């Protein structure tokens, strides 16, 4: 008995010891800064002088800040890429799931943009969107369409970024769908066929419900990722684009914090962004509770 | 029926092929541009196969900017973080999965919920923390946090460890094995493939990171590869030296492409599992 409790005490100590690094990391690099961000959002922090509490004034300013509204609208608008990507990825996965020749090669090719550096592909797409010599307009020329100067036009800059985002991310989503499709038992389809269901019906009543958890996971992670979009605009439109039409929320936070040293104001935006992501993730946790996180 | 299926499959194959052209086309165009001379870049209609191939830009870029130090910095950050961070992460995953200690699940849940906090929400205070330490414009702010481990990796390895039977560990415990030995000589070898896949994904994430380096690194010789090529882009676009810019971008992209082609099976499996498990 004594020996057993001794053993347990030792296990307790080692258990704590082993998880100490990530726990400390979490406290120092995430929780403490987060509390500081929240505190900073209520101050006039400029990074140099004193931090004076100013109540809700930063948030009030956000309410009327046109550039913030633009950045927010742009960020949300670019999330239109999410449904487009989902539909394309699912179609690709359905195609690949039939076992056509070259499946492995296709998987690799569609995944290459995913692993490519975002900075490098932003540079490449920026050149591809060049109005006179860009690949995109040269392609459109084949159909007699003369394309715009994509990144310099406030109406085309967002669609251009969406196209690029879909291109960059579709392989990842496709892979997740492919994995999900492969776990759907064939017997469902055989039963459906016996019942005389066509392929569309089979898709609608079997496939789509079966991949629902994956769809949900993709939507949530894409919203979280999409709300933090930054690198593309920083490289492709360093000034925020024509009439600030391509600036994102993180782009604006970054500009305010490290360009204008309005740390308090930038913190307020960061808090708003954090709250948004918190809510989205919370929904995911709630919806997923039954299926995954089985913390015994 | 069978022939109809074959026709459908052929159509699908062709559609997938067209899609593949769109996926890989821009990257090939990038490669082709990097091998052209400056006039050919602006040729209409476009030249896909440069004539002649100009490899000069791949020599020029090494002198045009701090490309080599960019690679070195990226390697230093990614290697030190992933090696030490993988050790701390896998040790913690082992403790969470196989050891008993109070508040274990509460702490684990706390860690999981911290994933909801996005980097932009904490980057400003983090910046001031590191600036007080005098670490701005050094690689330390990009290295040190990672050494404490990666929560996504801990989560993934913990799930993976649940398939390792407790009996093996209990038996070793009774034999008087130390806890660290339980981890190093029993658990770790069993989870090696999962660790490798996670390590590669993490490495790629750090290699391709842009936001945190741009916040911390100012001097050209301190910058990571991603910042170096972004600066190439800003500088040489004015001179319309696109072959040079594209050559630099290819250099930035190539290491991950090679790693991916070597480990594509593990990477793809790892991604698929993490997605399906949610």
Coordinates of C-alpha atoms in Angstrom, one line a residue:
Chain A
X1 CA 0.0 0.0 0.0
X2 CA 2.7 2.4 1.1
X3 CA 4.8 1.5 -1.9
X4 CA 1.9 2.1 -4.2
X5 CA 1.1 5.6 -2.9
X6 CA 4.8 6.3 -3.1
X7 CA 4.8 5.3 -6.8
X8 CA 1.8 7.5 -7.4
X9 CA 3.5 10.4 -5.8
X10 CA 6.5 10.0 -8.1
X11 CA 4.2 9.7 -11.1
X12 CA 2.4 12.9 -10.0
X13 CA 5.7 14.8 -9.9
X14 CA 6.9 13.4 -13.2
X15 CA 3.6 14.0 -14.9
X16 CA 3.7 17.7 -13.9
X17 CA 7.4 18.0 -14.8
X18 CA 6.7 16.6 -18.3
X19 CA 3.9 19.0 -19.1
X20 CA 5.6 21.9 -17.5
X21 CA 7.2 23.4 -20.6
X22 CA 4.1 23.7 -22.7
X23 CA 2.1 24.9 -19.7
X24 CA 4.7 27.6 -19.0
X25 CA 4.8 28.5 -22.7
X26 CA 1.0 28.8 -22.7
X27 CA 1.0 31.1 -19.6
X28 CA 3.9 33.3 -20.8
X29 CA 3.3 33.5 -24.5
X30 CA -0.5 33.2 -24.8
X31 CA -2.5 33.8 -21.7
X32 CA -0.5 36.7 -20.2
X33 CA -0.3 38.5 -23.6
X34 CA -4.0 38.0 -24.1
X35 CA -4.9 39.6 -20.8
X36 CA -2.5 42.4 -21.6
X37 CA -4.2 42.8 -25.0
X38 CA -7.5 43.1 -23.3
X39 CA -6.1 45.6 -20.8
X40 CA -4.3 47.5 -23.6
X41 CA -7.5 47.8 -25.6
X42 CA -8.9 50.1 -22.8
X43 CA -5.9 52.4 -22.8
X44 CA -4.3 55.0 -25.0
X45 CA -1.1 52.9 -25.2
X46 CA 1.4 54.2 -27.8
X47 CA 4.2 51.8 -27.0
X48 CA 6.4 54.5 -25.4
X49 CA 4.6 56.7 -22.8
X50 CA 2.3 55.8 -20.0
X51 CA -0.8 53.7 -20.6
X52 CA -3.8 55.7 -19.5
X53 CA -7.2 54.1 -19.2
X54 CA -9.6 55.6 -21.6
X55 CA -12.6 53.3 -21.1
X56 CA -14.4 52.2 -24.2
X57 CA -13.1 55.0 -26.4
X58 CA -11.1 52.8 -28.6
X59 CA -14.1 50.6 -29.3
X60 CA -16.2 53.7 -29.9
X61 CA -13.6 54.9 -32.4
X62 CA -13.7 51.5 -34.2
X63 CA -17.4 51.9 -34.5
X64 CA -16.9 55.0 -36.7
X65 CA -13.6 54.2 -38.3
X66 CA -14.2 53.9 -42.0
X67 CA -10.9 52.1 -42.7
X68 CA -11.7 49.5 -40.1
X69 CA -15.1 49.0 -41.6
X70 CA -13.5 48.5 -45.0
X71 CA -10.9 46.1 -43.6
X72 CA -13.7 44.2 -41.9
X73 CA -15.8 44.1 -45.0
X74 CA -12.9 43.0 -47.2
X75 CA -12.0 40.2 -44.7
X76 CA -15.6 38.9 -44.7
X77 CA -16.0 39.4 -48.5
X78 CA -12.9 37.3 -49.1
X79 CA -14.5 34.5 -47.2
X80 CA -16.7 33.9 -50.3
X81 CA -13.8 31.8 -51.3
X82 CA -14.8 29.2 -48.6
X83 CA -18.0 27.9 -50.2
X84 CA -16.3 28.0 -53.7
X85 CA -13.4 26.0 -52.3
X86 CA -15.6 23.5 -50.6
X87 CA -17.7 22.8 -53.7
X88 CA -14.6 22.4 -55.9
X89 CA -12.7 20.3 -53.3
X90 CA -15.7 18.0 -52.9
X91 CA -16.1 17.5 -56.6
X92 CA -12.4 16.8 -56.9
X93 CA -12.5 14.3 -54.0
X94 CA -15.5 12.6 -55.6
X95 CA -13.7 12.3 -58.8
X96 CA -10.6 10.9 -57.2
X97 CA -12.5 8.5 -55.0
X98 CA -13.6 6.6 -58.1
X99 CA -10.2 5.2 -58.5
X100 CA -9.4 6.9 -61.9
X101 CA -5.8 6.3 -63.1
X102 CA -3.2 8.6 -61.7
X103 CA -4.9 9.2 -58.4
X104 CA -1.7 9.6 -56.4
X105 CA -0.2 12.0 -59.0
X106 CA -3.4 14.1 -58.9
X107 CA -3.3 14.2 -55.1
X108 CA 0.3 15.4 -55.1
X109 CA -0.3 18.0 -57.9
X110 CA -3.4 19.5 -56.2
X111 CA -1.5 19.6 -52.9
X112 CA 1.6 21.4 -54.2
X113 CA 0.1 24.9 -53.8
X114 CA -0.8 24.0 -50.2
X115 CA 2.8 23.4 -49.1
X116 CA 4.2 26.2 -51.2
X117 CA 5.3 29.3 -49.3
X118 CA 2.5 31.9 -49.3
X119 CA 5.0 34.7 -49.8
X120 CA 6.4 33.1 -52.9
X121 CA 3.0 32.3 -54.4
X122 CA 1.8 35.8 -53.6
X123 CA 4.7 37.2 -55.5
X124 CA 3.9 34.8 -58.4
X125 CA 0.2 35.6 -58.5
X126 CA 1.0 39.3 -58.3
X127 CA 2.9 38.9 -61.5
X128 CA 0.2 36.7 -63.0
X129 CA -2.4 39.4 -62.3
X130 CA -0.3 42.1 -64.2
X131 CA -2.6 43.9 -66.5
X132 CA -0.4 43.8 -69.6
X133 CA 1.8 40.8 -69.4
X134 CA 0.2 38.6 -66.7
X135 CA -0.6 35.0 -67.2
X136 CA -4.2 35.5 -66.2
X137 CA -5.0 38.1 -68.9
X138 CA -3.0 36.2 -71.5
X139 CA -5.2 33.2 -70.7
X140 CA -8.4 35.4 -71.0
X141 CA -7.1 36.7 -74.3
X142 CA -7.5 33.2 -75.7
X143 CA -11.2 33.7 -75.3
X144 CA -11.1 37.3 -76.6
X145 CA -11.6 38.8 -73.2
X146 CA -9.3 41.7 -72.3
X147 CA -8.8 41.5 -68.6
X148 CA -8.3 44.3 -66.1
X149 CA -5.2 45.2 -64.2
X150 CA -6.4 43.0 -61.4
X151 CA -4.5 44.3 -58.4
X152 CA -5.0 48.0 -59.3
X153 CA -8.7 48.0 -59.6
X154 CA -10.9 48.2 -56.6
X155 CA -13.5 45.9 -58.1
X156 CA -11.2 43.1 -59.1
X157 CA -8.6 43.1 -56.3
X158 CA -10.8 41.1 -54.0
X159 CA -12.0 38.5 -56.5
X160 CA -8.3 38.2 -57.6
X161 CA -7.3 37.4 -54.0
X162 CA -10.2 34.9 -53.7
X163 CA -9.2 33.1 -56.8
X164 CA -5.7 32.8 -55.5
X165 CA -6.9 31.7 -52.0
X166 CA -9.0 28.9 -53.6
X167 CA -6.1 27.8 -55.7
X168 CA -3.8 27.7 -52.7
X169 CA -6.2 25.9 -50.4
X170 CA -8.3 23.6 -52.5
X171 CA -5.9 20.7 -52.3
X172 CA -6.0 20.6 -48.5
X173 CA -9.8 20.5 -48.4
X174 CA -9.8 17.9 -51.2
X175 CA -7.6 15.7 -49.1
X176 CA -9.8 16.0 -46.0
X177 CA -12.8 15.1 -48.1
X178 CA -11.0 12.2 -49.8
X179 CA -10.2 10.7 -46.4
X180 CA -13.8 11.1 -45.3
X181 CA -15.2 9.6 -48.5
X182 CA -12.9 6.6 -48.1
X183 CA -14.3 5.9 -44.7
X184 CA -17.9 5.7 -46.0
X185 CA -18.9 2.1 -46.2
X186 CA -19.7 0.8 -49.7
X187 CA -22.7 -1.1 -48.4
X188 CA -24.7 2.1 -48.1
X189 CA -24.4 2.7 -51.8
X190 CA -25.2 -0.9 -52.6
X191 CA -28.3 -0.6 -50.6
X192 CA -29.2 2.6 -52.3
X193 CA -28.7 1.1 -55.7
X194 CA -31.0 -1.8 -54.8
X195 CA -33.6 0.8 -53.8
X196 CA -33.2 2.3 -57.2
X197 CA -31.6 5.5 -56.1
X198 CA -29.7 7.4 -58.8
X199 CA -26.2 8.8 -58.2
X200 CA -27.5 12.2 -57.4
X201 CA -29.9 10.8 -54.8
X202 CA -27.2 8.6 -53.4
X203 CA -24.9 11.6 -53.1
X204 CA -27.6 13.7 -51.4
X205 CA -28.8 11.1 -49.0
X206 CA -25.6 9.3 -48.2
X207 CA -22.4 11.1 -49.2
X208 CA -23.3 14.6 -48.1
X209 CA -24.6 13.7 -44.7
X210 CA -21.6 11.3 -44.1
X211 CA -19.1 14.0 -44.9
X212 CA -21.0 16.6 -42.9
X213 CA -18.6 16.6 -39.9
X214 CA -15.7 17.3 -42.3
X215 CA -17.6 20.0 -44.1
X216 CA -18.2 21.6 -40.7
X217 CA -14.6 21.3 -39.7
X218 CA -13.5 22.9 -43.0
X219 CA -15.9 25.8 -42.6
X220 CA -14.8 26.6 -39.1
X221 CA -11.1 26.3 -39.7
X222 CA -11.4 28.3 -42.9
X223 CA -13.3 31.1 -41.2
X224 CA -10.6 31.1 -38.5
X225 CA -7.8 31.2 -41.1
X226 CA -9.7 33.6 -43.3
X227 CA -10.2 36.1 -40.5
X228 CA -6.4 36.2 -40.1
X229 CA -5.5 36.7 -43.7
X230 CA -2.5 39.0 -44.0
X231 CA 0.5 37.8 -46.0
X232 CA -1.2 38.1 -49.4
X233 CA -2.2 41.7 -49.0
X234 CA 1.0 42.7 -47.4
X235 CA 3.0 41.5 -50.4
X236 CA 0.6 42.1 -53.2
X237 CA -0.9 45.4 -52.1
X238 CA 1.5 46.9 -49.6
X239 CA -0.6 50.0 -49.2
X240 CA -3.9 48.2 -48.7
X241 CA -4.9 48.2 -52.3
X242 CA -6.9 50.7 -54.5
X243 CA -9.1 52.7 -52.1
X244 CA -8.1 50.3 -49.3
X245 CA -10.1 47.6 -51.1
X246 CA -7.8 44.7 -50.2
X247 CA -6.8 45.5 -46.6
X248 CA -7.7 42.9 -44.1
X249 CA -8.3 43.3 -40.4
X250 CA -4.9 41.9 -39.5
X251 CA -3.4 44.1 -42.1
X252 CA -5.0 47.1 -40.4
X253 CA -4.0 45.9 -36.9
X254 CA -0.4 45.5 -38.1
X255 CA -0.4 48.9 -39.8
X256 CA -1.8 50.7 -36.7
X257 CA 0.4 48.9 -34.2
X258 CA 3.7 48.8 -36.0
X259 CA 3.3 51.6 -38.4
X260 CA 1.5 54.2 -36.3
X261 CA 2.3 52.9 -32.8
X262 CA -1.4 53.1 -31.8
X263 CA -1.0 50.1 -29.7
X264 CA -4.2 50.6 -27.6
X265 CA -6.3 51.0 -30.7
X266 CA -4.7 48.1 -32.4
X267 CA -5.3 46.0 -29.3
X268 CA -8.9 46.9 -29.4
X269 CA -9.1 45.5 -32.9
X270 CA -7.1 42.4 -31.9
X271 CA -9.6 41.8 -29.1
X272 CA -12.6 42.1 -31.5
X273 CA -10.9 39.6 -33.8
X274 CA -10.1 37.3 -30.9
X275 CA -13.7 37.4 -29.7
X276 CA -14.9 36.6 -33.2
X277 CA -12.6 33.6 -33.5
X278 CA -13.4 32.5 -30.0
X279 CA -17.1 32.4 -30.8
X280 CA -16.6 30.5 -34.1
X281 CA -14.4 27.9 -32.3
X282 CA -16.8 27.6 -29.4
X283 CA -19.5 26.7 -31.9
X284 CA -17.3 24.0 -33.3
X285 CA -16.4 22.5 -29.9
X286 CA -20.1 22.4 -29.0
X287 CA -21.1 20.8 -32.3
X288 CA -18.2 18.3 -32.1
X289 CA -18.5 17.4 -28.5
X290 CA -20.2 14.1 -29.1
X291 CA -17.8 13.0 -31.8
X292 CA -14.3 13.8 -30.9
X293 CA -12.7 15.4 -27.8
X294 CA -13.1 12.4 -25.6
X295 CA -11.1 13.6 -22.7
X296 CA -11.6 10.6 -20.4
Chain B
X1 CA -23.2 -0.5 -67.3
X2 CA -19.5 -1.2 -67.2
X3 CA -18.8 0.7 -70.3
X4 CA -20.9 3.6 -69.1
X5 CA -18.7 3.7 -66.0
X6 CA -15.6 3.7 -68.2
X7 CA -16.9 6.7 -70.2
X8 CA -17.7 8.6 -67.0
X9 CA -14.3 7.8 -65.6
X10 CA -12.6 9.0 -68.7
X11 CA -14.5 12.3 -68.5
X12 CA -13.6 12.7 -64.9
X13 CA -10.0 11.9 -65.7
X14 CA -9.9 14.6 -68.3
X15 CA -11.5 17.1 -66.0
X16 CA -9.0 16.3 -63.3
X17 CA -6.2 16.7 -65.8
X18 CA -7.5 20.2 -66.8
X19 CA -7.7 21.0 -63.1
X20 CA -4.2 19.8 -62.6
X21 CA -3.0 22.1 -65.4
X22 CA -4.5 25.0 -63.6
X23 CA -2.9 24.0 -60.3
X24 CA 0.5 23.5 -61.6
X25 CA 0.5 26.0 -64.5
X26 CA 1.2 29.1 -62.5
X27 CA 4.1 27.4 -60.8
X28 CA 5.5 26.3 -64.1
X29 CA 5.1 29.8 -65.5
X30 CA 7.0 31.0 -62.5
X31 CA 9.8 28.6 -63.2
X32 CA 9.8 29.5 -66.9
X33 CA 9.9 33.2 -66.1
X34 CA 12.9 32.7 -63.9
X35 CA 14.8 31.2 -66.9
X36 CA 14.0 33.9 -69.4
X37 CA 15.8 37.0 -70.3
X38 CA 14.2 40.3 -69.5
X39 CA 12.7 40.9 -73.0
X40 CA 11.1 37.5 -73.2
X41 CA 9.2 38.1 -70.0
X42 CA 7.2 40.7 -71.8
X43 CA 6.7 38.8 -75.0
X44 CA 3.2 38.6 -76.4
X45 CA 2.0 35.9 -76.9
X46 CA 3.8 34.4 -73.9
X47 CA 6.9 32.2 -74.4
X48 CA 6.6 29.1 -72.2
X49 CA 9.8 27.5 -73.1
X50 CA 12.6 30.1 -72.8
X51 CA 15.0 30.2 -75.7
X52 CA 17.7 30.0 -74.7
X53 CA 17.5 29.0 -71.1
X54 CA 19.0 31.7 -68.9
X55 CA 20.4 30.3 -65.7
X56 CA 22.1 33.6 -65.0
X57 CA 19.5 34.8 -62.6
X58 CA 20.1 31.9 -60.3
X59 CA 23.7 33.1 -60.0
X60 CA 22.7 36.7 -59.7
X61 CA 20.3 36.4 -56.8
X62 CA 23.0 35.4 -54.4
X63 CA 24.7 38.7 -54.9
X64 CA 21.5 40.8 -55.3
X65 CA 20.5 40.4 -51.7
X66 CA 20.9 38.5 -48.5
X67 CA 19.4 35.3 -49.8
X68 CA 22.0 33.0 -48.2
X69 CA 21.6 34.6 -44.8
X70 CA 17.8 34.4 -45.3
X71 CA 18.1 30.6 -45.8
X72 CA 20.5 30.3 -42.9
X73 CA 18.1 32.2 -40.5
X74 CA 15.1 30.2 -41.7
X75 CA 17.0 27.0 -41.1
X76 CA 18.2 28.0 -37.6
X77 CA 14.7 28.9 -36.5
X78 CA 12.9 26.0 -38.0
X79 CA 15.5 23.4 -36.9
X80 CA 15.9 24.5 -33.4
X81 CA 12.2 25.0 -32.8
X82 CA 11.1 21.7 -34.3
X83 CA 13.8 19.6 -32.7
X84 CA 13.5 20.9 -29.2
X85 CA 9.8 21.7 -29.5
X86 CA 9.1 18.2 -30.7
X87 CA 10.9 16.8 -27.7
X88 CA 8.9 18.9 -25.2
X89 CA 5.6 18.3 -27.1
X90 CA 6.0 14.5 -27.2
X91 CA 7.1 14.3 -23.6
X92 CA 4.0 16.3 -22.6
X93 CA 1.8 14.2 -24.9
X94 CA 3.1 11.1 -23.2
X95 CA 2.3 12.5 -19.7
X96 CA -1.2 13.5 -20.8
X97 CA -1.9 10.1 -22.3
X98 CA -0.2 7.7 -20.0
X99 CA 0.5 9.2 -16.6
X100 CA -1.8 9.9 -13.7
X101 CA -1.6 13.2 -12.0
X102 CA -4.2 15.6 -10.6
X103 CA -6.0 18.2 -12.8
X104 CA -4.5 16.5 -15.8
X105 CA -7.6 16.8 -18.0
X106 CA -8.4 20.3 -16.8
X107 CA -4.9 21.4 -17.9
X108 CA -5.3 19.6 -21.2
X109 CA -8.6 21.3 -21.8
X110 CA -7.1 24.6 -20.9
X111 CA -4.4 24.0 -23.5
X112 CA -6.9 23.0 -26.1
X113 CA -9.0 26.0 -25.5
X114 CA -6.0 28.3 -25.9
X115 CA -6.0 27.2 -29.5
X116 CA -8.9 29.6 -29.9
X117 CA -6.6 32.5 -29.3
X118 CA -5.2 33.7 -32.6
X119 CA -1.7 35.0 -33.0
X120 CA -2.8 38.5 -34.0
X121 CA -4.6 38.8 -30.7
X122 CA -1.5 38.3 -28.7
X123 CA 1.2 39.7 -31.0
X124 CA 1.3 43.2 -29.7
X125 CA 2.0 42.4 -26.0
X126 CA 4.4 39.7 -27.1
X127 CA 6.3 42.2 -29.2
X128 CA 6.7 44.4 -26.1
X129 CA 7.7 41.5 -23.9
X130 CA 10.5 40.7 -26.3
X131 CA 11.4 44.3 -26.9
X132 CA 11.9 44.8 -23.2
X133 CA 14.3 41.9 -23.3
X134 CA 16.1 43.6 -26.2
X135 CA 15.3 40.7 -28.5
X136 CA 13.8 42.7 -31.3
X137 CA 15.8 42.2 -34.5
X138 CA 17.2 38.9 -33.3
X139 CA 15.9 35.4 -34.1
X140 CA 15.0 34.7 -30.4
X141 CA 11.4 35.9 -30.5
X142 CA 10.8 33.4 -33.3
X143 CA 12.6 30.6 -31.6
X144 CA 12.0 30.7 -27.9
X145 CA 8.2 30.4 -27.8
X146 CA 8.4 27.3 -30.0
X147 CA 10.8 25.5 -27.6
X148 CA 8.0 25.2 -25.1
X149 CA 6.1 22.9 -27.4
X150 CA 3.2 23.0 -29.9
X151 CA -0.3 22.3 -28.6
X152 CA -1.6 21.0 -31.9
X153 CA 1.2 18.4 -31.9
X154 CA 0.6 17.5 -28.3
X155 CA -3.1 17.0 -29.1
X156 CA -2.3 14.9 -32.1
X157 CA 0.3 12.7 -30.4
X158 CA -2.0 12.2 -27.3
X159 CA -4.7 10.9 -29.6
X160 CA -2.2 8.6 -31.3
X161 CA -0.9 7.4 -28.0
X162 CA -4.4 6.2 -26.9
X163 CA -3.9 3.3 -29.3
X164 CA -0.7 2.2 -27.5
X165 CA -1.8 -0.3 -24.9
X166 CA -1.4 0.7 -21.3
X167 CA -0.2 -2.8 -20.4
X168 CA 3.2 -2.3 -22.0
X169 CA 3.8 0.8 -19.9
X170 CA 2.4 -0.7 -16.7
X171 CA 4.7 -3.7 -17.2
X172 CA 7.8 -1.5 -17.6
X173 CA 6.7 0.6 -14.6
X174 CA 6.6 -2.6 -12.4
X175 CA 10.1 -3.5 -13.8
X176 CA 11.3 -0.3 -12.2
X177 CA 11.8 1.7 -15.3
X178 CA 12.2 5.5 -14.7
X179 CA 9.5 7.7 -16.2
X180 CA 11.8 9.3 -18.6
X181 CA 12.8 5.8 -19.8
X182 CA 9.2 4.9 -20.3
X183 CA 8.9 7.8 -22.6
X184 CA 12.3 7.5 -24.4
X185 CA 12.7 3.8 -24.9
X186 CA 9.1 2.5 -25.0
X187 CA 6.6 5.3 -26.0
X188 CA 8.7 7.4 -28.3
X189 CA 9.8 4.5 -30.7
X190 CA 6.1 3.5 -31.0
X191 CA 4.9 6.9 -32.0
X192 CA 7.8 7.8 -34.2
X193 CA 5.8 7.9 -37.5
X194 CA 3.3 10.3 -36.0
X195 CA 6.0 12.4 -34.6
X196 CA 7.8 12.6 -37.9
X197 CA 4.7 13.6 -39.8
X198 CA 3.8 16.3 -37.2
X199 CA 7.4 17.5 -37.2
X200 CA 7.4 18.0 -41.0
X201 CA 4.2 19.9 -40.9
X202 CA 5.4 22.1 -38.2
X203 CA 8.7 22.7 -40.0
X204 CA 6.8 23.7 -43.1
X205 CA 4.6 26.1 -41.0
X206 CA 7.7 27.8 -39.6
X207 CA 9.5 27.9 -42.9
X208 CA 6.6 29.6 -44.6
X209 CA 5.7 31.9 -41.8
X210 CA 5.6 35.6 -42.7
X211 CA 3.7 37.6 -40.0
X212 CA 5.9 37.0 -37.0
X213 CA 9.2 37.5 -38.9
X214 CA 7.9 40.7 -40.4
X215 CA 7.1 42.1 -36.9
X216 CA 10.5 41.2 -35.4
X217 CA 13.2 41.3 -38.0
X218 CA 14.3 44.6 -39.5
X219 CA 17.9 44.3 -40.6
X220 CA 18.3 42.6 -44.0
X221 CA 20.9 40.1 -42.7
X222 CA 18.6 39.0 -39.8
X223 CA 15.6 38.3 -42.0
X224 CA 14.1 35.0 -42.8
X225 CA 13.9 33.7 -46.4
X226 CA 10.3 34.7 -46.8
X227 CA 11.0 38.3 -45.9
X228 CA 14.1 38.4 -48.1
X229 CA 12.1 37.3 -51.2
X230 CA 9.3 39.7 -50.3
X231 CA 11.9 42.5 -50.3
X232 CA 13.3 41.3 -53.6
X233 CA 9.8 41.6 -54.9
X234 CA 9.4 45.2 -53.7
X235 CA 12.8 46.2 -54.9
X236 CA 13.1 44.5 -58.3
X237 CA 9.5 45.0 -59.4
X238 CA 10.3 48.6 -59.9
X239 CA 13.1 47.6 -62.2
X240 CA 10.8 45.0 -63.8
X241 CA 13.4 42.3 -63.2
X242 CA 10.8 39.6 -63.0
X243 CA 13.2 36.7 -63.8
X244 CA 15.2 37.6 -60.8
X245 CA 12.2 37.9 -58.5
X246 CA 10.8 34.5 -59.8
X247 CA 14.2 32.9 -59.3
X248 CA 14.3 34.0 -55.7
X249 CA 10.7 32.8 -55.2
X250 CA 11.6 29.4 -56.7
X251 CA 14.5 29.1 -54.2
X252 CA 12.1 29.9 -51.3
X253 CA 9.7 27.3 -52.5
X254 CA 12.0 24.5 -53.5
X255 CA 13.1 23.1 -50.1
X256 CA 9.5 22.5 -49.0
X257 CA 8.7 21.0 -52.4
X258 CA 11.5 18.5 -52.0
X259 CA 10.6 17.6 -48.5
X260 CA 7.0 17.2 -49.6
X261 CA 7.8 15.0 -52.5
X262 CA 9.9 12.8 -50.2
X263 CA 7.5 12.5 -47.4
X264 CA 4.2 13.0 -49.3
X265 CA 2.7 9.8 -48.0
X266 CA 3.2 10.6 -44.3
X267 CA 2.2 14.3 -44.8
X268 CA -1.0 13.4 -46.6
X269 CA -1.9 10.7 -44.1
X270 CA -1.2 13.0 -41.2
X271 CA -3.4 15.8 -42.7
X272 CA -6.2 13.4 -43.5
X273 CA -6.2 12.0 -40.0
X274 CA -6.2 15.3 -38.3
X275 CA -9.1 16.5 -40.4
X276 CA -11.3 13.5 -40.0
X277 CA -10.7 13.5 -36.2
X278 CA -11.6 17.2 -36.2

